Coordinates of C-alpha atoms and ligand atoms in Angstrom, one line a residue:
X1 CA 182.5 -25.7 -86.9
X2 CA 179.9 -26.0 -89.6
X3 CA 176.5 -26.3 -88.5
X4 CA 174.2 -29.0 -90.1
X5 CA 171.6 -29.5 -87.7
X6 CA 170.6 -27.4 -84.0
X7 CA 167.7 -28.7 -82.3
X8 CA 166.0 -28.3 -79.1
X9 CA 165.9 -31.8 -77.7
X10 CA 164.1 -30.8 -73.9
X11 CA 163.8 -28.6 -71.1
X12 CA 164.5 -29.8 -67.6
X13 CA 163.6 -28.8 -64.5
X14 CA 165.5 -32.3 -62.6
X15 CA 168.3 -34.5 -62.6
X16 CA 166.3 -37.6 -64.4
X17 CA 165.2 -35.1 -67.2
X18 CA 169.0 -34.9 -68.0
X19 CA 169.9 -35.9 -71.1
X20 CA 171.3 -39.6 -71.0
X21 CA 173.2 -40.4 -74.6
X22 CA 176.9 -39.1 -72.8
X23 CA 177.4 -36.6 -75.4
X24 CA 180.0 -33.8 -74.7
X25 CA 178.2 -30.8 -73.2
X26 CA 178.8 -27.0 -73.4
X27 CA 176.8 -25.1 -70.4
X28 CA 175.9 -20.9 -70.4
X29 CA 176.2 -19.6 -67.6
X30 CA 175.6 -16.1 -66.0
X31 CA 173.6 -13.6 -64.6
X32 CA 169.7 -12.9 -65.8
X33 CA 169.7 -11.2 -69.1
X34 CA 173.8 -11.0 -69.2
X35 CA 173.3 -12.7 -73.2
X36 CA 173.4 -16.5 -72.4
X37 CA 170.4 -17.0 -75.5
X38 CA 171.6 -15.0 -77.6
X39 CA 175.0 -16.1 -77.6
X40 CA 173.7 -19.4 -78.2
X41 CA 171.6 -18.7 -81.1
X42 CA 174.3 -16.7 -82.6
X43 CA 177.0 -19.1 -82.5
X44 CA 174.6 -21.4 -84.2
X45 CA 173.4 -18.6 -86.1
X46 CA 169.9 -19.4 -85.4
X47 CA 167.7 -16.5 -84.5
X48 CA 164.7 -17.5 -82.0
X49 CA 166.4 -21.4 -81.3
X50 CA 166.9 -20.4 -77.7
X51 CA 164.4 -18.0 -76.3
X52 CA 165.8 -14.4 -75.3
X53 CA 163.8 -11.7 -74.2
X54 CA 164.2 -7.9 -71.9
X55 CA 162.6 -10.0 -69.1
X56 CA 165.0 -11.0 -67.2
X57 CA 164.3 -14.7 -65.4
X58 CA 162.9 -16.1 -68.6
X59 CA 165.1 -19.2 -68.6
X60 CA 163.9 -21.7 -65.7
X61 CA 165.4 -24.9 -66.6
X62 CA 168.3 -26.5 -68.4
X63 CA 167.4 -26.0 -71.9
X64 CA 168.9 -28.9 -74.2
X65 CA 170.8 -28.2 -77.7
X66 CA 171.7 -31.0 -79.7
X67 CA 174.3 -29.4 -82.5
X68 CA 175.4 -31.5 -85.4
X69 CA 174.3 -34.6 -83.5
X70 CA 177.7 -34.8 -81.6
X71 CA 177.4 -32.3 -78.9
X72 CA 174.8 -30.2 -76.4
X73 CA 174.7 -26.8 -75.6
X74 CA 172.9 -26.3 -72.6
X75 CA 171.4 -22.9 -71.2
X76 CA 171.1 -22.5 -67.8
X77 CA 168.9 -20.2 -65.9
X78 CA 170.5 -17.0 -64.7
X79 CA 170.9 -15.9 -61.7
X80 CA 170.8 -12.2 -59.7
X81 CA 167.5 -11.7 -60.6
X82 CA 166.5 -9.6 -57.4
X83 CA 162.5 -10.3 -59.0
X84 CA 162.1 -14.1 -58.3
X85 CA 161.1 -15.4 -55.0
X86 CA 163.7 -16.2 -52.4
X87 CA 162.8 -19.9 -53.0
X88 CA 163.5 -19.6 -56.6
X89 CA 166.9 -18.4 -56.4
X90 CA 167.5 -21.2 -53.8
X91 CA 166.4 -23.2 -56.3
X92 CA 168.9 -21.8 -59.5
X93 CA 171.8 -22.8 -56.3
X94 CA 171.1 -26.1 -56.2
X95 CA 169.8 -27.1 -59.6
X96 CA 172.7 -25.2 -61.7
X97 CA 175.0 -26.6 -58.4
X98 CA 174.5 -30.4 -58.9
X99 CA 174.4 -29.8 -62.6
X100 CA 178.0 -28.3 -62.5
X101 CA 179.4 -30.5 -59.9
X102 CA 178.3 -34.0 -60.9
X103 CA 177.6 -33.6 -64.6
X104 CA 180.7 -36.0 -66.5
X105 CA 179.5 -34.7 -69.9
X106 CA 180.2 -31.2 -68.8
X107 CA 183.5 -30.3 -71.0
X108 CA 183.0 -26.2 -71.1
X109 CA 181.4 -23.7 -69.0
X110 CA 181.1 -20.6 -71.4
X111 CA 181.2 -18.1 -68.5
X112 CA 179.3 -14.7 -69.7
X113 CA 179.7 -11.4 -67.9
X114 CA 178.4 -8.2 -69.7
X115 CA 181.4 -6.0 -70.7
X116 CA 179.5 -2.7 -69.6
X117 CA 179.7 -3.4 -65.9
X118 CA 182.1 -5.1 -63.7
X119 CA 181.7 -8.7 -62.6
X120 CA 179.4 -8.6 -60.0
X121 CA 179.9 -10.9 -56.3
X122 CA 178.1 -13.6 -57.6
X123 CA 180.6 -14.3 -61.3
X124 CA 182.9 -14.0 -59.0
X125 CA 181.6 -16.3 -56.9
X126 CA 180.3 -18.6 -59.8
X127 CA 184.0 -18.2 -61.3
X128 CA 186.0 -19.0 -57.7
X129 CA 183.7 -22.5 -57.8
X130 CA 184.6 -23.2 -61.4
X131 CA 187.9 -22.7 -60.4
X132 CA 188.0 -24.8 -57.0
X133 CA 186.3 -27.3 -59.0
X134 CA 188.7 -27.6 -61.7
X135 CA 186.0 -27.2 -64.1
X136 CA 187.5 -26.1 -67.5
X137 CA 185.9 -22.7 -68.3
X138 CA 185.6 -19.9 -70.7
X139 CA 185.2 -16.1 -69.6
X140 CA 183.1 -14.0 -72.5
X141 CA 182.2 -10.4 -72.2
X142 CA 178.8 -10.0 -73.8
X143 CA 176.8 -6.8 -75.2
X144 CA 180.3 -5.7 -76.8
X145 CA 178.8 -3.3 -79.7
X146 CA 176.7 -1.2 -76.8
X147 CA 180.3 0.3 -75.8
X148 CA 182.5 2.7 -77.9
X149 CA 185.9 0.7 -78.9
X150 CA 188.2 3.0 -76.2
X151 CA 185.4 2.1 -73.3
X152 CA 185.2 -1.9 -73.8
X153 CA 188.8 -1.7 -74.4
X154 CA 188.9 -0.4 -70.5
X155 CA 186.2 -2.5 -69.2
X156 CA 188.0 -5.4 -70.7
X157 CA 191.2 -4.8 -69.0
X158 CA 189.0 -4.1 -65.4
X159 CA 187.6 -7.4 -66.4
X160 CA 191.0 -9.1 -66.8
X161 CA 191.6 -7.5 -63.0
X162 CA 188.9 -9.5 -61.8
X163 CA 189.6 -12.6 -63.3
X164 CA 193.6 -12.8 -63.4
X165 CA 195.6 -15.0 -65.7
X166 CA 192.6 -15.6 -68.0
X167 CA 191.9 -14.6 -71.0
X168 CA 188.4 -13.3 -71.9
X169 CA 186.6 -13.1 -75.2
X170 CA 184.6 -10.2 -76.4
X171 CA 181.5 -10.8 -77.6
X172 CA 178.1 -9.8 -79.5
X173 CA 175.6 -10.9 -80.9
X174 CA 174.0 -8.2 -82.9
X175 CA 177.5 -8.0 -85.1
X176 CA 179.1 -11.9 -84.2
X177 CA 182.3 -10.6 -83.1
X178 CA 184.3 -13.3 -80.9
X179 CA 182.5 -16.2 -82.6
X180 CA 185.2 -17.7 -84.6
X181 CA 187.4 -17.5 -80.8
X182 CA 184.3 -19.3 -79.2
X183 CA 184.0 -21.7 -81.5
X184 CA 187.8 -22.2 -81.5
X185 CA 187.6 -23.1 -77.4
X186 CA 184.7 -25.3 -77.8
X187 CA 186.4 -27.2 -80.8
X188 CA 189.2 -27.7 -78.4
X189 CA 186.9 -28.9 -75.3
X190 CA 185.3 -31.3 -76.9
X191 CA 188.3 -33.3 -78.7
X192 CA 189.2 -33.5 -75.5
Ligands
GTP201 P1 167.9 -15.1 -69.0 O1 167.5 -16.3 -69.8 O2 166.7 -14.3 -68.5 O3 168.8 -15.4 -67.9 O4 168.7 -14.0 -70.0 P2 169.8 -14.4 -71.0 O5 171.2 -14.3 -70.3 O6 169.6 -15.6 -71.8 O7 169.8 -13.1 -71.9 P3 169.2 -12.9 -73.4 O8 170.0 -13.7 -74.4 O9 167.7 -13.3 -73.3 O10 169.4 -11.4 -73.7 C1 168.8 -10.4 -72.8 C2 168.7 -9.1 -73.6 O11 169.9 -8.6 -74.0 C3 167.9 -9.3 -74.9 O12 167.1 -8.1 -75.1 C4 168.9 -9.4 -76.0 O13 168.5 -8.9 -77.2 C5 170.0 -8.4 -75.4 N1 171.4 -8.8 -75.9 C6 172.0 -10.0 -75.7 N2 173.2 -10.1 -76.2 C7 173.4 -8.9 -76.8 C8 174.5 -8.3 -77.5 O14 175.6 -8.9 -77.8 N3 174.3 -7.0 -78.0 C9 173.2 -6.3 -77.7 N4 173.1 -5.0 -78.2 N5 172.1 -6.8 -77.0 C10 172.2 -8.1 -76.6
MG202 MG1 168.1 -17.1 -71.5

């Protein structure tokens, strides 16, 4: 897809602060620091439109993209992050929860796990609900240029253990490989 326009539209921290024109919606999920921003910003090849940073827990609400005028991308907090208070991570449960569960403009979850390490308890987790759910869903193996071509080639197939019968995408950001197959599955969610 060519990108015209990518604007921030809001961050929200509640259900009312949802966005509320019934565009399509594509949601990042996945543990603190796995790559959710930067994947973002470099499918829309815009450096510094979502906010990345080696702090993990920087993303605390549902962070609104409005791309081409036609669809969102939305960037959820991750979650893992040993660092924030018990009530916060109760908190990432229930707001990423009813976001996934009763949000009708959801039409992708772009799922990220980091291709150096296996998926930890909670993507699996977080991919079992997708799947009970029937929530359409893509698996995408971030960080892929910190790993020699033989080693991601192993992890991916470890990956592929974890998560049978699907197919996962490797990605980075630093060089943009995987983009045009990311691209490709969001094309496809959206026309649907
Ligand atoms: P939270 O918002 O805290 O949940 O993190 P996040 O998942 O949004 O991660 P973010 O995009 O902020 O990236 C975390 C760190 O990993 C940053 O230092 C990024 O530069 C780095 N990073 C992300 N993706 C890649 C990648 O594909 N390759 C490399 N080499 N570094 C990456
Ligand atoms: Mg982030």
């Amino acid at each position: 897809m060519k990108i015209t326009t990518a604007e921030f539209v809001k961050s929200a921290f509640a259900p009312e602060h949802w966005t509320t024109d019934g565009l399509p919606e594509i949601a990042f999920l996945g543990r603190s620091n796995v790559g959710k921003s930067s994947l973002l910003n470099s499918l829309l090849q815009r450096k510094g439109l979502a906010r990345t940073s080696n702090t993990p827990g920087r993303t605390q609400s549902l962070n609104f993209f409005l791309i081409n005028r036609k669809l969102y991308f939305v960037d959820l907090p991750g979650y893992g992050y040993a660092k924030v208070s018990k009530s916060m991570r109760g908190d990432w449960g229930k707001m990423a929860e009813s976001y996934l569960a009763r949000r009708d403009e959801l039409a992708l979850s772009i799922q990220l796990v980091d291709s150096r390490h296996p998926p930890t308890t909670l993507d699996i987790q977080l991919h079992e609900w997708l799947t009970h759910h029937d929530k359409p869903s893509l698996i995408v193996a971030t960080k892929a240029d910190k790993l020699s071509s033989n080693e991601l080639k192993k992890n991916l197939e470890n990956i592929g253990k974890v998560f049978i019968n699907r197919e996962v995408i490797s990605y980075s950001s630093v060089t943009g490989r995987g983009r045009d197959e990311v691209w490709q599955a969001i094309t496809a969610a959206i026309e649907n």
